[in-house]
Short mmCIF file of C-alpha atoms and ligand atoms in Angstrom, two decimals:
data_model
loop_
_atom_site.label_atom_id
_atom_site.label_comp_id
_atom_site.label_asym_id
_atom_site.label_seq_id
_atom_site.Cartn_x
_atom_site.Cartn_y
_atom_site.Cartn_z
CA UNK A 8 0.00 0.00 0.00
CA UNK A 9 0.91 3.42 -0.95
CA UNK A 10 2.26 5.59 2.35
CA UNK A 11 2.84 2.97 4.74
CA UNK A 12 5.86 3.49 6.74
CA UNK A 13 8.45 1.50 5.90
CA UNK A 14 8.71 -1.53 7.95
CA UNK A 15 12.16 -1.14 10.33
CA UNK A 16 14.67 -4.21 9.80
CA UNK A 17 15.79 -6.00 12.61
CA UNK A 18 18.21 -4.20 14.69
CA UNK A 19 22.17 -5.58 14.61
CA UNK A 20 24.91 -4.15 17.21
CA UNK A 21 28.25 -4.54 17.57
CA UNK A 22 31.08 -3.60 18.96
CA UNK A 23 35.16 -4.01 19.13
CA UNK A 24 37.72 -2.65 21.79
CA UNK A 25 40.36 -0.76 20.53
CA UNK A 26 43.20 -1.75 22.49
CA UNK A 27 45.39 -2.68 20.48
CA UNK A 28 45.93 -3.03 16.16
CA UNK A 29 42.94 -4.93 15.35
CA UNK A 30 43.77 -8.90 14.60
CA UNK A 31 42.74 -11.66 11.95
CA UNK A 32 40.98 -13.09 14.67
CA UNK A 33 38.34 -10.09 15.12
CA UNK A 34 38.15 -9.90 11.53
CA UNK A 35 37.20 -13.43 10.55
CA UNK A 36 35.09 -14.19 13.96
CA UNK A 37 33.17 -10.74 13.97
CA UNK A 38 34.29 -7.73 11.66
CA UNK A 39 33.70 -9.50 8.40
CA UNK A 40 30.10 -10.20 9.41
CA UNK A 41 29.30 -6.73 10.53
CA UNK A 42 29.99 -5.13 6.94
CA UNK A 43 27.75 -7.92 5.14
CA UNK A 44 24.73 -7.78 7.49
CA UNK A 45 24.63 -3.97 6.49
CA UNK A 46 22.43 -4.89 3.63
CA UNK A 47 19.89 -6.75 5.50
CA UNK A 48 19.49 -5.32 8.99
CA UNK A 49 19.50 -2.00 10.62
CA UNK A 50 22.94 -1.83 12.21
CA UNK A 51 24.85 0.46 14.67
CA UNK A 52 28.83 -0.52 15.68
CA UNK A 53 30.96 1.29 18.29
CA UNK A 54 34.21 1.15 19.24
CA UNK A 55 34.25 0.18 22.96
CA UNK A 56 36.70 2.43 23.85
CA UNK A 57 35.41 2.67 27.91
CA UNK A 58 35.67 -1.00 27.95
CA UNK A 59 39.48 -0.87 27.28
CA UNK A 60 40.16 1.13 30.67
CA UNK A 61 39.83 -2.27 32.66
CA UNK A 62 43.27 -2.80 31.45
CA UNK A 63 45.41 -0.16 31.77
CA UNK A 64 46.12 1.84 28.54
CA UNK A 65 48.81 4.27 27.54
CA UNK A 66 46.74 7.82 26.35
CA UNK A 67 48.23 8.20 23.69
CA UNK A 68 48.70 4.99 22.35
CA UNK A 69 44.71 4.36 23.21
CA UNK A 70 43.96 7.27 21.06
CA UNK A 71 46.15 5.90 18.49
CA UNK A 72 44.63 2.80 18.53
CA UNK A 73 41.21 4.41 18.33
CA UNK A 74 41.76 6.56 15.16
CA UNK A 75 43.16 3.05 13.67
CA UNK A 76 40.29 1.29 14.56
CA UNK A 77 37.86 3.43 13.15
CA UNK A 78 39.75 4.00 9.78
CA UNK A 79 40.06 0.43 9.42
CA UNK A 80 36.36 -0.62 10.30
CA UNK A 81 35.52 2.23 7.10
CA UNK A 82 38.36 0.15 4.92
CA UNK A 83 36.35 -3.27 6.02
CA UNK A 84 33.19 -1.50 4.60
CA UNK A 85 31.11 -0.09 7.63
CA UNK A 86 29.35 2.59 5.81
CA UNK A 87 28.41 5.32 8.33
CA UNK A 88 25.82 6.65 6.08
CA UNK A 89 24.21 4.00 6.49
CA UNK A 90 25.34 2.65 10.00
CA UNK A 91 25.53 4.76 12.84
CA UNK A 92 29.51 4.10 14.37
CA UNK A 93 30.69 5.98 16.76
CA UNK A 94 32.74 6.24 20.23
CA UNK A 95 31.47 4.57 23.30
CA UNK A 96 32.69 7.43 24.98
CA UNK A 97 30.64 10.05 22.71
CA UNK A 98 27.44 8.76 24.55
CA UNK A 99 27.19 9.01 27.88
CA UNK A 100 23.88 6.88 28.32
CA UNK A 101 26.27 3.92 27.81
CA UNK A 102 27.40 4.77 31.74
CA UNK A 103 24.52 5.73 32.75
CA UNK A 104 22.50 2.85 31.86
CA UNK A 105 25.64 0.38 33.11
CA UNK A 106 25.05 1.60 36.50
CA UNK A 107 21.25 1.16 36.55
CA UNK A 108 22.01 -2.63 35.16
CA UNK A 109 24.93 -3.14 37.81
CA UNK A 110 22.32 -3.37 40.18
CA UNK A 111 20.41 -5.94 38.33
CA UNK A 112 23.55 -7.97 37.88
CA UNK A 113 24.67 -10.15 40.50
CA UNK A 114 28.29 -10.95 41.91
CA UNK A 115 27.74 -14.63 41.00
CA UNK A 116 27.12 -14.33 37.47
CA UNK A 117 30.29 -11.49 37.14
CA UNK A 118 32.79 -14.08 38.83
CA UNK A 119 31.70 -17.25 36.80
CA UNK A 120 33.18 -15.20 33.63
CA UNK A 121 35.84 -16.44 31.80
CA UNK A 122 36.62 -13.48 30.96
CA UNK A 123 36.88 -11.87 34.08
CA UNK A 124 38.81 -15.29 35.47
CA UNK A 125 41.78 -15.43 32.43
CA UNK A 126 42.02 -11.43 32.63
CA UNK A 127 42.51 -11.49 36.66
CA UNK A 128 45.23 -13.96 36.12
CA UNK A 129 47.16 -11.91 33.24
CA UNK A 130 46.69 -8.59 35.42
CA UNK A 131 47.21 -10.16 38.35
CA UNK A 132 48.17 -6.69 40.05
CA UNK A 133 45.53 -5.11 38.66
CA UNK A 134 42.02 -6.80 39.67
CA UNK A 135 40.03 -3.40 38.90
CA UNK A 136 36.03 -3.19 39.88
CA UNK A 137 35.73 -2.35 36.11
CA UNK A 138 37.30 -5.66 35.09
CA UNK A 139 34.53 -7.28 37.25
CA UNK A 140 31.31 -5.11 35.87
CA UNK A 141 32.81 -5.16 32.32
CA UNK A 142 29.97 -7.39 31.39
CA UNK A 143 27.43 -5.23 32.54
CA UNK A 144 28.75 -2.37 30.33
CA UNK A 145 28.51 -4.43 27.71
CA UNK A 146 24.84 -5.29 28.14
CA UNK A 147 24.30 -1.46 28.20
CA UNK A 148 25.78 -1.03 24.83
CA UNK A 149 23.95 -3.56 23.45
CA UNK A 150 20.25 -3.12 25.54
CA UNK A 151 20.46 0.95 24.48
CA UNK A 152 20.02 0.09 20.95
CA UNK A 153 17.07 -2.57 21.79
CA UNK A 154 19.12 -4.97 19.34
CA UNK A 155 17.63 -7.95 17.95
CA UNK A 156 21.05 -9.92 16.98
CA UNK A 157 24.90 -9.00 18.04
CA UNK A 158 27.39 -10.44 15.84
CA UNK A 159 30.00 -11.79 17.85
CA UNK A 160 32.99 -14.46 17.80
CA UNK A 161 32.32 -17.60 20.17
CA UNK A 162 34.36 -15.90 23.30
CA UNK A 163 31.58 -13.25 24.05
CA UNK A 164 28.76 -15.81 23.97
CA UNK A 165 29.16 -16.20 27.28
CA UNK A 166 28.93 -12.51 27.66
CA UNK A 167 25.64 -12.51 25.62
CA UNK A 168 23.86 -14.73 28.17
CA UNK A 169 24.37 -12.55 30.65
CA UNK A 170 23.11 -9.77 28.78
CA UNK A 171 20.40 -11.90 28.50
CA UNK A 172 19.55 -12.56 32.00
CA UNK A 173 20.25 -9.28 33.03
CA UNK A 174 17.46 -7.73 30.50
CA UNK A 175 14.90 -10.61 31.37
CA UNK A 176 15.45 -9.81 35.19
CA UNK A 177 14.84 -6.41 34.47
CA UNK A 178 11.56 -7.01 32.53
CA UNK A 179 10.19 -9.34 34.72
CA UNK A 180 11.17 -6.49 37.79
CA UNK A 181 9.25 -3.91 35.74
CA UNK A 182 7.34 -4.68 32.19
CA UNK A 183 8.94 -5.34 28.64
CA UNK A 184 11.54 -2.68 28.62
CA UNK A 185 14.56 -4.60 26.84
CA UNK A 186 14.26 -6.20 23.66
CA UNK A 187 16.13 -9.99 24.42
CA UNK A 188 19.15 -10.04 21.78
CA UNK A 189 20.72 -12.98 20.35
CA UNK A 190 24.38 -13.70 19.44
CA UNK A 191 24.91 -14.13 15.24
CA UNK A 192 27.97 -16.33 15.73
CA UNK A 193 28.80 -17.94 12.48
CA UNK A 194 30.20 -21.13 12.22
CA UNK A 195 33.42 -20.29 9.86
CA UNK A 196 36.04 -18.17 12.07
CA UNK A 197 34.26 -17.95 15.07
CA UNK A 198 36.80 -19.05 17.16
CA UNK A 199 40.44 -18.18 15.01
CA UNK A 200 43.54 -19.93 17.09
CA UNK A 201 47.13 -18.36 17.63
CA UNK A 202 49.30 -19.67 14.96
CA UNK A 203 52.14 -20.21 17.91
CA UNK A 204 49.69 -22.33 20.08
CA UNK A 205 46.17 -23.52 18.32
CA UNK A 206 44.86 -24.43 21.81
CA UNK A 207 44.28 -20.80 22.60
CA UNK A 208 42.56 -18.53 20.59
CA UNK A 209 44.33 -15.39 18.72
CA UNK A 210 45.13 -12.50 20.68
CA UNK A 211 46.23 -9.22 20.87
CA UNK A 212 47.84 -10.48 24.30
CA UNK A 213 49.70 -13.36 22.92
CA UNK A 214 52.87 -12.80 23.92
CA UNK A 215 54.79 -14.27 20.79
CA UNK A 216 54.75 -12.33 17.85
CA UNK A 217 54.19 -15.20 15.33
CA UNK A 218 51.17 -16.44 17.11
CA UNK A 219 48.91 -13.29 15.93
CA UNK A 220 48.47 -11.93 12.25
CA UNK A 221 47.21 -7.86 12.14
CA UNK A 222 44.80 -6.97 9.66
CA UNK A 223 47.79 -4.14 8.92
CA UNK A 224 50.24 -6.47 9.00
CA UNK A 225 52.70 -6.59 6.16
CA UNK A 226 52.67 -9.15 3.32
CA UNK A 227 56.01 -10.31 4.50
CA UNK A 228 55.27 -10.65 7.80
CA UNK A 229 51.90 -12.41 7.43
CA UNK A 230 53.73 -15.05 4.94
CA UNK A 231 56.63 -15.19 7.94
CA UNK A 232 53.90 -15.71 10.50
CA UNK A 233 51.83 -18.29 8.43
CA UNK A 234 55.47 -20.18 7.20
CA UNK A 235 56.25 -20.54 11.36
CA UNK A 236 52.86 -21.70 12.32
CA UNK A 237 52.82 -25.13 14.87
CA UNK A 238 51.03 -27.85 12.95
CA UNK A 239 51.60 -32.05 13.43
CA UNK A 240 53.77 -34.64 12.56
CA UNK A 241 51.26 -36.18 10.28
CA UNK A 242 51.75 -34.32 6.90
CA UNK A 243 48.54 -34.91 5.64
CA UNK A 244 46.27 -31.40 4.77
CA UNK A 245 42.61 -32.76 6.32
CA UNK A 246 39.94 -31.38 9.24
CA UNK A 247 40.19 -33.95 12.30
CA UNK A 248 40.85 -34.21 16.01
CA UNK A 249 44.12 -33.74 17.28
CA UNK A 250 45.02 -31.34 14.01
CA UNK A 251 44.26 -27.95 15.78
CA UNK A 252 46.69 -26.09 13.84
CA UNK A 253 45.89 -27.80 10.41
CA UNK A 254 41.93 -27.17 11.64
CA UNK A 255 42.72 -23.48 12.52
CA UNK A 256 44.51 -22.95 8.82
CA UNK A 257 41.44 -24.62 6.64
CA UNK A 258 39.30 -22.34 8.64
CA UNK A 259 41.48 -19.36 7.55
CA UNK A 260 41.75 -20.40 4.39
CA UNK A 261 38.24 -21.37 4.05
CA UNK A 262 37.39 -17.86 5.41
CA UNK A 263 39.15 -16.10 3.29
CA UNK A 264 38.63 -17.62 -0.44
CA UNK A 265 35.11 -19.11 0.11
CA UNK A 266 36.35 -22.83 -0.27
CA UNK A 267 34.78 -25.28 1.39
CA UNK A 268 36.90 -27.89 3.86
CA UNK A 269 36.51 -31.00 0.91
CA UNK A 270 37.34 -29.01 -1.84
CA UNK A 271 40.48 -27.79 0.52
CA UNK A 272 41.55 -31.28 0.94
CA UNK A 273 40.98 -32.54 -2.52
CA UNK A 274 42.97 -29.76 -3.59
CA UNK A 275 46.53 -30.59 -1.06
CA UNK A 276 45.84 -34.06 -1.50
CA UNK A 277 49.68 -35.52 -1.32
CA UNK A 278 50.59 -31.80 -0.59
CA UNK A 279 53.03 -31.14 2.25
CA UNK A 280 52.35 -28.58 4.87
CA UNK A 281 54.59 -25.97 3.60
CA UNK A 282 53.10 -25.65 0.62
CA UNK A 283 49.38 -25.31 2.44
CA UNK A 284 51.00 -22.62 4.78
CA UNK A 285 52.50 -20.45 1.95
CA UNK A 286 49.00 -21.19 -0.12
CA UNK A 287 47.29 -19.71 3.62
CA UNK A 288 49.59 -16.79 3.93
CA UNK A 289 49.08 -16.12 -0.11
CA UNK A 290 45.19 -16.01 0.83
CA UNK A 291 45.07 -13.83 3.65
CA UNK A 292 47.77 -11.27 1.67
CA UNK A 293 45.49 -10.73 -1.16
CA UNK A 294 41.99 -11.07 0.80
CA UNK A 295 43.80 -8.15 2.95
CA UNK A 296 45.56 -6.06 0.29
CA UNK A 297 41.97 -3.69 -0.72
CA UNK A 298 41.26 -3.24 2.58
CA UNK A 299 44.56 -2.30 3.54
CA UNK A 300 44.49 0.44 0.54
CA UNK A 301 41.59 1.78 1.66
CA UNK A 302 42.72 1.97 4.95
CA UNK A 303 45.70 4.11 3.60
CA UNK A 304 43.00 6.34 2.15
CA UNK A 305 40.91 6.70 5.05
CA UNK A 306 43.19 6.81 7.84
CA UNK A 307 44.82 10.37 6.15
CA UNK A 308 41.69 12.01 6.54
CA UNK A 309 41.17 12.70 10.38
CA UNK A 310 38.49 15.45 9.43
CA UNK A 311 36.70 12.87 7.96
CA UNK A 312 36.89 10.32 10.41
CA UNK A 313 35.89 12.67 13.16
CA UNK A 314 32.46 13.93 11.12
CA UNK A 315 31.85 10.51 11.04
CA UNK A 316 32.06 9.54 14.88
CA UNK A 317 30.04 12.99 15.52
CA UNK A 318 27.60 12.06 13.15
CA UNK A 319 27.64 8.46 14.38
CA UNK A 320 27.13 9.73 18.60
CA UNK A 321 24.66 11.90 17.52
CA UNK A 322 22.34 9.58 16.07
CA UNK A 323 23.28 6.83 18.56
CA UNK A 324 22.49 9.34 21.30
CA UNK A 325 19.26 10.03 19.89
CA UNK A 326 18.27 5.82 20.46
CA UNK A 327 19.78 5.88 23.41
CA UNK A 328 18.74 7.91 25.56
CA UNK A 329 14.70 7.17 24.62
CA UNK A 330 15.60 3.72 25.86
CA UNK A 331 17.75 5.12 29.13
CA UNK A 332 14.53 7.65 29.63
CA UNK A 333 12.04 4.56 29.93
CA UNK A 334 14.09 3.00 32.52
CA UNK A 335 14.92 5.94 34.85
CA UNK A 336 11.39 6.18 35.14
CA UNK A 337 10.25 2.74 35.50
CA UNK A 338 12.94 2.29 38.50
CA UNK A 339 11.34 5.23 40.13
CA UNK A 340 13.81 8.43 39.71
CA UNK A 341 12.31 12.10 39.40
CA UNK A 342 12.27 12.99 36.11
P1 TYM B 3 36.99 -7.73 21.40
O1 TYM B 3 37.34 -6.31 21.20
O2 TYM B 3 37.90 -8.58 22.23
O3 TYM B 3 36.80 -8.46 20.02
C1 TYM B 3 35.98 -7.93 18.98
C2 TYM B 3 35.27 -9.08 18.27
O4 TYM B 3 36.23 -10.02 17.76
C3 TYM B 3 35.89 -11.34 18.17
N1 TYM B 3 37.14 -12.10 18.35
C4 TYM B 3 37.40 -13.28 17.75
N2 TYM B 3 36.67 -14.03 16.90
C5 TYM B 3 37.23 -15.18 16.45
N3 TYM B 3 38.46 -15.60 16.82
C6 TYM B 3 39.24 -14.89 17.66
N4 TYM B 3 40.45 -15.29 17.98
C7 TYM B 3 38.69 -13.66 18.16
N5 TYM B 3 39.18 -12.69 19.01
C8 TYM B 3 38.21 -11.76 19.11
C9 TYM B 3 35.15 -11.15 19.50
O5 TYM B 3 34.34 -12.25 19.80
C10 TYM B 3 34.36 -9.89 19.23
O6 TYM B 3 33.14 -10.19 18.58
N6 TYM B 3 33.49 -7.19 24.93
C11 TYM B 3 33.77 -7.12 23.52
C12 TYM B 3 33.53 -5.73 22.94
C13 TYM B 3 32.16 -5.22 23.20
C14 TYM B 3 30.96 -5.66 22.59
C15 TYM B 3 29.93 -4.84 23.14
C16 TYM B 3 30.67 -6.64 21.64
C17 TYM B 3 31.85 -4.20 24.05
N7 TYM B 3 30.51 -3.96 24.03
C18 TYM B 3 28.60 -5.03 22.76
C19 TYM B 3 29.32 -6.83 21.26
C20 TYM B 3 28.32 -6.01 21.81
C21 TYM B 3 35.23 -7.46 23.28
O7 TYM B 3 36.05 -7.33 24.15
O8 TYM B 3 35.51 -7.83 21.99
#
């Protein structure tokens, strides 16, 4: 019918920390997926940049990292036309609402975390009441936007639950205030292991430099990094148990030129495992190389960049704080 509003398509958020140069890990677990469900859904993205404080961070070097971040999520193809991305710090209902849910959230749930238990061990010295709440923040940033889906890699599933719980517990306390999201976790790259040690998953952290590939890492050192990687004695290019580094390079090289895991291992049939590793490191060079020339591009024009986050807060705001204005008054404040 003629004049009917347009029906709104189911809302997608995201976000990323930027604490460091963004890895192969975030891209092929979560960043990939956020440009392609652009099409389809309405999405928003941020760049978590209050969540990176439960670590401690060097200024300048966070608002390096931040200005990277951003240029590169435009060079992956976030169009913030079309999405609203902006700075977790830009809005302030982010902390404002991650107060109101701290007190829906209870110390249990925050110390069953993995993430909370394998960050308290690396930071030993530093076991901040931030690190403990992060996930609480995070349902903030997700619960402002009342988002239907959140694309994430497997290690913030568990983070998603909570969100989940939290929201429900606040409904049930009240009446339907949060829409209930659900994790888009897809099944290729959802869970991208260090090349140094496929039992743990890529990191920013890892402490060797082989075990991690940067999305602005240079051809020469991806192909180093991908030559170097731990495999098995068994020579033989195939998806099975006890192959976690052979597993972790089909899934990189099935992320990154679309073929699927038989066609992989028709194709390095009688193939040794330096020639798969070079093929690997040839795939993830060129997959990279457009995005890395548009990051070029983009990351020269701060003016530009910085439009876009205003543009991006502004909007986000605007969501935001309707949803943060519902629940100060259901909980009872003056208004
Ligand atoms: P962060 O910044 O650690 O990672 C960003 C995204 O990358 C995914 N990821 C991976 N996927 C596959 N393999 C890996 N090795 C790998 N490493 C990271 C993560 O799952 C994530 O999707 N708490 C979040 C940031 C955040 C957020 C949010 C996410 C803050 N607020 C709201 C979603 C919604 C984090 O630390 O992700």
């Amino acid at each position: 019918m003629e004049n009917q509003a347009p029906e709104r398509k189911p809302r997608v958020f995201s976000a990323i920390q930027p604490s460091g140069s963004v890895t192969l890990g975030n891209y092929l677990g979560a960043l990939k997926n956020w440009a392609a469900l652009q099409d389809d859904y309405d999405c928003i993205f941020a760049l978590a940049d209050l969540h990176t404080i439960t670590v401690r961070q060097e200024p300048a070097k966070l608002r390096h990292n931040t200005l990277e971040a951003y240029a590169l999520l435009l060079a992956i193809g976030i169009d913030p036309q079309r999405s609203p991305f902006f700075l977790q710090s830009h809005v302030p209902a982010h902390s404002q609402l991650a107060w109101v849910l701290d007190c829906y959230t209870q110390f249990g749930e925050l110390q069953r975390m993995t993430q909370f238990k394998d960050k308290s061990k690396k930071h030993a010295d530093n076991i901040n009441a931030g690190l403990f709440t992060y996930p609480s923040l995070m349902a903030a940033d997700i619960l402002l936007y009342q988002a239907n889906f959140v694309p994430i890699g497997e290690d913030q599933t568990q983070h998603l639950e909570l969100t989940r719980n939290i929201a429900e517990r606040f409904n049930n306390s009240y009446s339907p205030t949060f829409t209930l999201p659900q994790a888009l976790v897809r099944k290729e790259g959802k869970r991208i292991m260090s090349l140094q040690d496929p039992s743990h998953k890529m990191s920013k952290s890892d402490e060797n430099v082989n075990g991690c590939v940067y999305v602005l890492d240079k051809p020469d050192d991806i192909m180093r990094k991908f030559k170097r990687a731990i495999t098995d004695s068994e020579a033989s290019v195939h998806y099975g148990e006890g192959k976690n580094g052979i597993n972790n390079l089909m899934d990189i090289y099935s992320c990154t030129t679309g073929e699927d895991y038989a066609t992989i291992e028709h194709d390095f049939a009688g193939k040794g495992y330096g020639d798969f590793k070079a093929a690997v490191g040839e795939a993830v060079i060129e997959h990279l190389r457009p995005i890395q020339e548009r990051f070029a591009q983009y990351s020269g024009d701060k003016a530009y960049l910085e439009k876009c986050w205003n543009d991006g807060a502004e909007k986000a705001a605007h969501i935001a704080n309707r949803t943060l204005q519902k629940v100060m008054k259901k909980v009872g404040f003056v208004l």
